[in-house]
Short mmCIF file of C-alpha atoms and ligand atoms in Angstrom, two decimals:
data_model
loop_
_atom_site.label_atom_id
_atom_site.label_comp_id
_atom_site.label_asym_id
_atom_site.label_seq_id
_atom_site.Cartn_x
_atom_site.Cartn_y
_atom_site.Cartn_z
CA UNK A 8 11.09 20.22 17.66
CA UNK A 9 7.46 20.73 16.22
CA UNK A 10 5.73 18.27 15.01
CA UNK A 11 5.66 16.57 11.44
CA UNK A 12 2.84 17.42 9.38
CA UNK A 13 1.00 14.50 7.03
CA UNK A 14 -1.60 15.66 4.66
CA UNK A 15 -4.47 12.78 3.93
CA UNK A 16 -6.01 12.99 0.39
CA UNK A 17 -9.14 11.55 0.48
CA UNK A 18 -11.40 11.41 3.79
CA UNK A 19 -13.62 7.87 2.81
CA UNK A 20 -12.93 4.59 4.17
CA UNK A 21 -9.12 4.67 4.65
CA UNK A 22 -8.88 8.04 5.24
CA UNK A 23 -10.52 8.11 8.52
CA UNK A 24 -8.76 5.29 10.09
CA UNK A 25 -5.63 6.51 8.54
CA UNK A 26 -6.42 9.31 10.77
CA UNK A 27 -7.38 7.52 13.90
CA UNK A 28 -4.03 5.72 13.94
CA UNK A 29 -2.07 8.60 13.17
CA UNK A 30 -3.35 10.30 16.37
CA UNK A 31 -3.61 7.45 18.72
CA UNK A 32 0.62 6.60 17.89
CA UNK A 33 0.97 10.55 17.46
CA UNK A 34 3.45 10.55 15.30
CA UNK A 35 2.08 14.01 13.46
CA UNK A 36 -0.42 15.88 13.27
CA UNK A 37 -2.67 15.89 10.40
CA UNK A 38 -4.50 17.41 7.78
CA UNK A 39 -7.78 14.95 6.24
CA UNK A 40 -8.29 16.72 2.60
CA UNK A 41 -11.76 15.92 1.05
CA UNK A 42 -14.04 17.41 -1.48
CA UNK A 43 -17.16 16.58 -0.35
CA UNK A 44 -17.93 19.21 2.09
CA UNK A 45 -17.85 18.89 6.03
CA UNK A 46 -16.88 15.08 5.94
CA UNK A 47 -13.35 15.25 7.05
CA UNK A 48 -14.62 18.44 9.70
CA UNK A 49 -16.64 15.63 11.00
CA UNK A 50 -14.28 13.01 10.88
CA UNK A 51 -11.65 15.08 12.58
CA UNK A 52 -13.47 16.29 15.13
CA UNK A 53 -14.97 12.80 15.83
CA UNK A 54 -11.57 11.44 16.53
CA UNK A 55 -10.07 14.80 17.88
CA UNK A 56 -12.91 14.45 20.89
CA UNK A 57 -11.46 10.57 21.86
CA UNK A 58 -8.16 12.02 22.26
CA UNK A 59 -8.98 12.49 26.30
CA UNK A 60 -9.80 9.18 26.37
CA UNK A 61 -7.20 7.88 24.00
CA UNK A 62 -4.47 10.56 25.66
CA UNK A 63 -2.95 11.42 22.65
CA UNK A 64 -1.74 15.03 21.67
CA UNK A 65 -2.25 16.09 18.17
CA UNK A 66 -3.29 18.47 16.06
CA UNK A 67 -6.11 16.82 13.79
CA UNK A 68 -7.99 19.00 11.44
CA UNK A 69 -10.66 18.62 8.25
CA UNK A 70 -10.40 20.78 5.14
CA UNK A 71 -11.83 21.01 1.83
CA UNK A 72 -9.04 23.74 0.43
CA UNK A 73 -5.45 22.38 -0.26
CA UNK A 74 -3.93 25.33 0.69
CA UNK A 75 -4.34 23.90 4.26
CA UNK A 76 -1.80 20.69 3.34
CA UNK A 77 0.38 23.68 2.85
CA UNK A 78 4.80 22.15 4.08
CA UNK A 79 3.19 18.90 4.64
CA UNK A 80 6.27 16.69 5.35
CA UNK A 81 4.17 13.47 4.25
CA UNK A 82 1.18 12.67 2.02
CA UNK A 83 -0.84 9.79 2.01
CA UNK A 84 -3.42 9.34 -1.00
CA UNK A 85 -6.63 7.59 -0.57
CA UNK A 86 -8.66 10.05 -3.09
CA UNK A 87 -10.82 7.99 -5.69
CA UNK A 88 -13.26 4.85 -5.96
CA UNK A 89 -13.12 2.10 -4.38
CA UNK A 90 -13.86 -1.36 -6.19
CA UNK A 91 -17.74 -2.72 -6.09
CA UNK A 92 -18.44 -6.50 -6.09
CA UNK A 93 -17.53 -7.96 -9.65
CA UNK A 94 -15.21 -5.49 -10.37
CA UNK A 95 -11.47 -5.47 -11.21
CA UNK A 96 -9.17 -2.94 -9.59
CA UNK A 97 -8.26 -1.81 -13.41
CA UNK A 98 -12.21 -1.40 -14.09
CA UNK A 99 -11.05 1.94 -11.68
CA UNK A 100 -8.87 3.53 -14.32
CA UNK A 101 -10.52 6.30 -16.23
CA UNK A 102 -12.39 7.19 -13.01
CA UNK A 103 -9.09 7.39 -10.80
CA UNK A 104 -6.52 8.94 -13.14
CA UNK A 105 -9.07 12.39 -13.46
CA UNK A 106 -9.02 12.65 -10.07
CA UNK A 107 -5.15 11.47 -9.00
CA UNK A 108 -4.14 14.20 -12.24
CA UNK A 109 -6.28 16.95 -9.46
CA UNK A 110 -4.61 15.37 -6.73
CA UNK A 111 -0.99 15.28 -8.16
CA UNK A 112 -1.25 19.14 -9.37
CA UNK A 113 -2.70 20.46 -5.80
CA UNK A 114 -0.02 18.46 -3.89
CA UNK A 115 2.82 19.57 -6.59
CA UNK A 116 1.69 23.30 -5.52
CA UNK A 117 1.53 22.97 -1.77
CA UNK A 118 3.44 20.08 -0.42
CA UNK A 119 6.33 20.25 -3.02
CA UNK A 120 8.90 18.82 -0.66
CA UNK A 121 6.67 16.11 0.90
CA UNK A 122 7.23 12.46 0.50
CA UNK A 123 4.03 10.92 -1.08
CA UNK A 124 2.06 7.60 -0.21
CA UNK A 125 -0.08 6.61 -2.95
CA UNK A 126 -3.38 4.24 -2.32
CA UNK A 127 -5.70 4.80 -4.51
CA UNK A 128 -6.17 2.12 -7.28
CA UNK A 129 -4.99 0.95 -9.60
CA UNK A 130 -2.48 1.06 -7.55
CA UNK A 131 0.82 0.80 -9.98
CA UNK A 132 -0.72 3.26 -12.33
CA UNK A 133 -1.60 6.04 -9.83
CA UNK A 134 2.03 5.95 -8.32
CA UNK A 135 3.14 6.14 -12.34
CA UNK A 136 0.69 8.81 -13.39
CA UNK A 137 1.20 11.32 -9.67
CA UNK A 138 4.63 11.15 -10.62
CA UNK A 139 4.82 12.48 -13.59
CA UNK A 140 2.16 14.85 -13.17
CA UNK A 141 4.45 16.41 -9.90
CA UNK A 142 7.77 15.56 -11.44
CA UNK A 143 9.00 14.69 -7.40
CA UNK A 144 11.93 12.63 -7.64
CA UNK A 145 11.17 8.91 -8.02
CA UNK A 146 12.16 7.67 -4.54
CA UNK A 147 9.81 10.50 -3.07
CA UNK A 148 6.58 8.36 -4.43
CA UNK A 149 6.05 5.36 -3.10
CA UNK A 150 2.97 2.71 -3.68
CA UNK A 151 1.38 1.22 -0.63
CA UNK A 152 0.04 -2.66 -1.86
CA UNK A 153 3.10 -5.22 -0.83
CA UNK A 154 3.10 -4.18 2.86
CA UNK A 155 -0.75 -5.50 3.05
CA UNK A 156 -0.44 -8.23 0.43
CA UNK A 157 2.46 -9.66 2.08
CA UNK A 158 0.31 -9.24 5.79
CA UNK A 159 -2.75 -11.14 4.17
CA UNK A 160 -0.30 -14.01 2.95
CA UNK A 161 1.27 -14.35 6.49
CA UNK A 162 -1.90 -13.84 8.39
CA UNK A 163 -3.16 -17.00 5.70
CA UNK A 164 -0.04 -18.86 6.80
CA UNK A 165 -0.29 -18.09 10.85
CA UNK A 166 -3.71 -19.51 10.60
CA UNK A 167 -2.80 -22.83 8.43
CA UNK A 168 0.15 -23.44 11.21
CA UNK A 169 -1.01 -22.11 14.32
CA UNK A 170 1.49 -20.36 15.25
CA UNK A 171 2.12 -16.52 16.37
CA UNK A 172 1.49 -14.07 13.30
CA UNK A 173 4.54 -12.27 14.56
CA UNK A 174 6.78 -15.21 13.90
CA UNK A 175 5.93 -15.31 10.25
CA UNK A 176 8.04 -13.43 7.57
CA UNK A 177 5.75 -13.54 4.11
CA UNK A 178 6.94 -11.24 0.96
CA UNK A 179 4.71 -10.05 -1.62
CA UNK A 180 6.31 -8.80 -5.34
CA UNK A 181 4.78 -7.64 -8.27
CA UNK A 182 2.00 -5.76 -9.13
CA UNK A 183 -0.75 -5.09 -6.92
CA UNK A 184 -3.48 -7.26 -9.20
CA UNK A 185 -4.10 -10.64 -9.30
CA UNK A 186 -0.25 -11.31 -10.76
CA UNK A 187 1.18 -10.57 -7.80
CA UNK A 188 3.63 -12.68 -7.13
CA UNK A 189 3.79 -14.47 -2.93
CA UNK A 190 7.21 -15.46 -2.62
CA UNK A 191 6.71 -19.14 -1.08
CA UNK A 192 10.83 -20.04 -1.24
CA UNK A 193 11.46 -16.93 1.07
CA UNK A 194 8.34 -17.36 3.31
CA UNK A 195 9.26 -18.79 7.18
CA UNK A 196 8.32 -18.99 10.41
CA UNK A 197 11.75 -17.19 12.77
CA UNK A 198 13.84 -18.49 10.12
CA UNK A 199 12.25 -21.91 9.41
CA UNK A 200 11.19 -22.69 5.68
CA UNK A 201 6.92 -22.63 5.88
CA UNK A 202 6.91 -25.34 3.00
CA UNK A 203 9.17 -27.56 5.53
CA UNK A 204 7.12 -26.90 8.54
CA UNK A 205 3.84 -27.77 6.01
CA UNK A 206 5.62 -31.10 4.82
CA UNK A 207 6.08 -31.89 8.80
CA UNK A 208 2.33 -31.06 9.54
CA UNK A 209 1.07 -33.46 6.84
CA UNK A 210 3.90 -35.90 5.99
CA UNK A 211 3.25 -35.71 2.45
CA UNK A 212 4.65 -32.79 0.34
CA UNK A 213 2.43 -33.25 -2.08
CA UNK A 214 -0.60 -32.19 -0.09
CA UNK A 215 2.09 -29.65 1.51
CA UNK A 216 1.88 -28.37 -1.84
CA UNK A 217 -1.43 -27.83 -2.33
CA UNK A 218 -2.02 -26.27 0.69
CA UNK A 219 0.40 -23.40 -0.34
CA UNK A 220 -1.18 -22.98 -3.24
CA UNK A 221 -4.49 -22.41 -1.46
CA UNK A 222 -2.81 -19.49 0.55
CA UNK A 223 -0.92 -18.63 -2.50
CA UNK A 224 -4.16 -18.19 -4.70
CA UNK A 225 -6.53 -16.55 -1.72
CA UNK A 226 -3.46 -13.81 -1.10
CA UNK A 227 -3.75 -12.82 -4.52
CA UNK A 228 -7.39 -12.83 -4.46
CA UNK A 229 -7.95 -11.23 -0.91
CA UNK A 230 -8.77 -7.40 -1.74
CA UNK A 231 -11.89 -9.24 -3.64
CA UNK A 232 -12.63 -11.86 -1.17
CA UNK A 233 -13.13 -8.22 1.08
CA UNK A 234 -15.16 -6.53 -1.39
CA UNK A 235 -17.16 -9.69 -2.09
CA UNK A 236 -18.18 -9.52 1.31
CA UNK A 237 -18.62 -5.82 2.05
CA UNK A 238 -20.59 -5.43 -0.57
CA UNK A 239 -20.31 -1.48 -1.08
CA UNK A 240 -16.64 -1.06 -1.30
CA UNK A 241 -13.11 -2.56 -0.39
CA UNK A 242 -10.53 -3.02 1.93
CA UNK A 243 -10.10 -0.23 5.00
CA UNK A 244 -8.90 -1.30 7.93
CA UNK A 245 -5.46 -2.98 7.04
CA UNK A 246 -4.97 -1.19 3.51
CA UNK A 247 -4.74 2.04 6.66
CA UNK A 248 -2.03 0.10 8.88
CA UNK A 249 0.01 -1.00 6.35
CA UNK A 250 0.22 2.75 4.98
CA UNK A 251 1.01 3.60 8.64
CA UNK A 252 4.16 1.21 9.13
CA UNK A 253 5.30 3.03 5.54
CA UNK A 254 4.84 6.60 7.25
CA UNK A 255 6.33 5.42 10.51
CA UNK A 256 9.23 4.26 8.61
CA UNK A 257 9.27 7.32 7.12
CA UNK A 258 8.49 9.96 9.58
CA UNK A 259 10.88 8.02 12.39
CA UNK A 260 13.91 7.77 9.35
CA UNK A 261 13.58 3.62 10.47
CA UNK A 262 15.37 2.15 7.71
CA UNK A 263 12.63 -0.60 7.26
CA UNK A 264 13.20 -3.41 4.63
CA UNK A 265 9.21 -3.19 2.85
CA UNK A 266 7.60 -4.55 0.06
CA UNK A 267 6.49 -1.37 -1.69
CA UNK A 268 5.66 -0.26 -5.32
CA UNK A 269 9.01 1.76 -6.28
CA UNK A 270 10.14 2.50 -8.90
CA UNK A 271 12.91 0.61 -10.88
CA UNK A 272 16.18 1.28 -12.95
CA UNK A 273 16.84 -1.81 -13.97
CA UNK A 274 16.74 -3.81 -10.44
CA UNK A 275 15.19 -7.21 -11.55
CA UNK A 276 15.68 -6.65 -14.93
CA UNK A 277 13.02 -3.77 -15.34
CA UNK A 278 13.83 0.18 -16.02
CA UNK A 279 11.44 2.93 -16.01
CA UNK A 280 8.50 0.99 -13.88
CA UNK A 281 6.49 1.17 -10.72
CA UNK A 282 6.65 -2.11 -9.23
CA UNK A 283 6.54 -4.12 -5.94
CA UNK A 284 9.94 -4.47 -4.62
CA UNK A 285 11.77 -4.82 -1.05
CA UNK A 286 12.97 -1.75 -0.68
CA UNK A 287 14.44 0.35 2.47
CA UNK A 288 12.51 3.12 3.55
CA UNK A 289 13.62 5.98 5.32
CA UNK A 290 13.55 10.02 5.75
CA UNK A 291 14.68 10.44 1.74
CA UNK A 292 11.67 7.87 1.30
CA UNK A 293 12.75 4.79 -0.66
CA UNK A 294 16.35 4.83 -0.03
CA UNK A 295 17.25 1.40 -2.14
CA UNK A 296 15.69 -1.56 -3.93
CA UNK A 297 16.77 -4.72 -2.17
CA UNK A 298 17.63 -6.93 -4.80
CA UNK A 299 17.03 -10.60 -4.27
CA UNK A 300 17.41 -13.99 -6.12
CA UNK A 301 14.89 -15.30 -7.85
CA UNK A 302 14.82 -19.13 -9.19
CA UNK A 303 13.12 -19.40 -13.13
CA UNK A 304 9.37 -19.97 -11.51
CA UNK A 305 9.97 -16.65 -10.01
CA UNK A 306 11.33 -14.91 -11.89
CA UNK A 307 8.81 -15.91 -14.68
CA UNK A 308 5.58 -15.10 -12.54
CA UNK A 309 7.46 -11.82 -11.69
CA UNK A 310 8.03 -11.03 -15.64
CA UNK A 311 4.22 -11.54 -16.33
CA UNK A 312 3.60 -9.63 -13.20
CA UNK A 313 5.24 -6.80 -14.84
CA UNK A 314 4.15 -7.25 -18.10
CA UNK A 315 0.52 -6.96 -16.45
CA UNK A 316 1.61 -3.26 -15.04
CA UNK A 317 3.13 -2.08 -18.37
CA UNK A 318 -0.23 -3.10 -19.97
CA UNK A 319 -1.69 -0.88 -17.45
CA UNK A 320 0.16 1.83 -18.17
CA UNK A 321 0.12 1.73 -21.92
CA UNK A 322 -3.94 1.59 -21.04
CA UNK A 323 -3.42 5.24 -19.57
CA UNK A 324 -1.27 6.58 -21.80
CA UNK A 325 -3.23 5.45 -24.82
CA UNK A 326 -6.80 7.35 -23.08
CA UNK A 327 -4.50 10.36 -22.82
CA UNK A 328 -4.77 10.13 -18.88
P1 LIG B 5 -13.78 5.78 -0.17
O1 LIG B 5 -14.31 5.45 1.18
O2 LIG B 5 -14.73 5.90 -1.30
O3 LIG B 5 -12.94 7.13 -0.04
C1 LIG B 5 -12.43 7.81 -1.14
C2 LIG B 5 -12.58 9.29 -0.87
O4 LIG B 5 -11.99 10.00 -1.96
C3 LIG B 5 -14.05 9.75 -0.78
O5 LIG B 5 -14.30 10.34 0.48
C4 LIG B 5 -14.17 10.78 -1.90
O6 LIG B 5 -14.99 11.88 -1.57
C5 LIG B 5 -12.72 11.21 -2.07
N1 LIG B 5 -12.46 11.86 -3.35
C6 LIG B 5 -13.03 11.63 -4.55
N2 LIG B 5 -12.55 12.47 -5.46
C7 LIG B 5 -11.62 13.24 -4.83
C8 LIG B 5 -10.77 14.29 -5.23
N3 LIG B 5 -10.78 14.73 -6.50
N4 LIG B 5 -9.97 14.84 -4.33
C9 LIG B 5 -9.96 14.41 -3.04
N5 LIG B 5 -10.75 13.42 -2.60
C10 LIG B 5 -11.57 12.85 -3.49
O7 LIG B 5 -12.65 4.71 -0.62
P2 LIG B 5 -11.58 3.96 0.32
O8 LIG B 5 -11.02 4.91 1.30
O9 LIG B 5 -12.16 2.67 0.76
O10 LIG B 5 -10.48 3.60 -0.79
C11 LIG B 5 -9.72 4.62 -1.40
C12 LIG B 5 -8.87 4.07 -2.56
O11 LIG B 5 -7.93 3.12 -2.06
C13 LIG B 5 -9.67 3.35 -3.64
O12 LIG B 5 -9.19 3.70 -4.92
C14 LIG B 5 -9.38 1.87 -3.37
O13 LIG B 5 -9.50 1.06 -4.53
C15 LIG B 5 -7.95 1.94 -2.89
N6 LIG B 5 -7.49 0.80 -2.11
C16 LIG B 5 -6.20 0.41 -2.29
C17 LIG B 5 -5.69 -0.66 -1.58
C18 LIG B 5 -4.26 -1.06 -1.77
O14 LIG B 5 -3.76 -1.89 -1.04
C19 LIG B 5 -3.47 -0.46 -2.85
C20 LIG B 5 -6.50 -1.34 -0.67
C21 LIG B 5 -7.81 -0.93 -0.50
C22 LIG B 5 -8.30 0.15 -1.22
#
């Protein structure tokens, strides 16, 4: 069988480790799009000359002419700014929407089959504005913000515990700004309730509380704590790997149960948005919204979540974007 195809859009930050892990788990070959000239050449040929050393066969290539993402089978979308200290990932609008418009039009013309990633922020806006500019079907679009936001929130709750990162189940929902919404009544360590394992550590679930609201408030407030300390741009290394268990899930038809930004027909009481959802991702892309229960707290931080991404939207609509 030959191999899948993915086609990177945008050869900055993310792009190039996007790349790097693509080839080192080979699970396609790839394409790195960019329109500054020779970066993703040099990118690609960078990585291309560890794969000796790395021992990984695949076919990794730069371009700066779409034609080349020509029957890509996936597309992952990095193309635009990134955020600078002191600014919101909405401050990105105007800037990103010219560019994801380009993006949406080249992709619609050579990849119109593919199943698309999006990255680029603001993140619930580019997913809404790429498809309607390709008019793929909705479950071929997907946003990539949950996956990470729900990996910072475990990592945050791993750390607070001590225990094994891989024991720790954390879901994200909502919008990918600082509404999200960390689900603390579904969070758990193999099973076992985090808030009961915090009211063991300190005996007192008031203070088990607070400490879960510290987690709570620095997951929705990671990307910046990143960008605070970077200083000249945002997030790279795990925005990449959690757009890589997305195309794994993907290319490898795993059935994975994700947070991702999906789009909704009236799951949690909201029809005709991008938002972040559970959802099961496969070959078709997002193959169903996983619906879950929601108490009023919830459900009430999830509404304003929303209400937050509508805003957004209305914001591009009303530019003309
Ligand atoms: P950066 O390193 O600047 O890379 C962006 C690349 O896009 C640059 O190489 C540009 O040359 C390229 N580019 C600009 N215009 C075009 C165009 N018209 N067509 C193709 N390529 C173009 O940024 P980055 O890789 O760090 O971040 C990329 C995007 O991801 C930004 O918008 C970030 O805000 C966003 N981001 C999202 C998350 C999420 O979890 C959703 C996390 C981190 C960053």
């Amino acid at each position: 069988m030959p191999r899948k195809k993915i086609a990177l859009i945008g050869g900055g930050q993310i792009g190039g480790v996007l790349t790097q892990l693509i080839a080192q788990k080979e699970l396609a070959d790839v394409v790195l799009f960019d329109i500054v000239a020779d970066l993703p050449q040099g990118k690609t040929l960078d990585i291309a000359e560890a794969s000796r050393v790395d021992g990984f066969d695949a076919n990794i290539s730069g371009t700066n002419t779409y034609e080349d993402i020509k029957d890509a089978d996936l597309v992952i979308i990095t193309a635009g700014l990134p955020r600078k200290p002191g600014m919101s990932r909405d401050d990105l609008l105007v800037t990103n929407a010219k560019i994801m418009k380009s993006v949406a039009e080249a992709v619609r013309t050579y990849a119109p089959n593919a199943i698309s990633i999006i990255i680029s922020n603001p993140l619930d806006a580019m997913v809404t504005l790429f498809q309607k500019v390709t008019g793929f079907p909705h479950s071929r679009v997907i946003g990539q913000a949950g996956v990470l936001d729900s990996s910072r929130f475990a990592t945050f709750i791993a750390w607070e515990l001590g225990v094994s990162v891989k024991d720790v189940n954390a879901m994200v929902l909502g919008g990918h700004g600082d509404t999200m919404v960390p689900l603390v009544r579904y969070a758990n360590v193999n099973g076992i309730p985090v808030m009961e394992m915090l009211e063991r550590k300190y005996n007192d679930a008031q203070k088990a509380k607070e400490v879960m609201n510290k987690m709570v408030e620095r997951t929705k407030m990671a990307g910046g704590e990143v960008v605070k300390l970077l200083k000249t741009g945002s997030a790279f290394y795990s925005p990449a790997s959690s757009a890589i268990a997305m195309a794994e899930a993907v290319i490898k038809d795993e059935k994975r149960l994700l947070p991702v930004c999906a789009y909704l027909n009236g799951e949690f009481g909201v029809n005709g948005y991008y938002v972040g959802v559970p959802a099961i991702l496969g070959e078709k892309g997002v193959e169903k919204v996983i619906e879950l229960s929601l108490i009023d707290e919830e459900k009430s931080a999830l509404d304003s979540s929303v209400q937050a991404v509508k805003s957004l939207v209305a914001d591009m609509e009303r530019l003309g974007l």
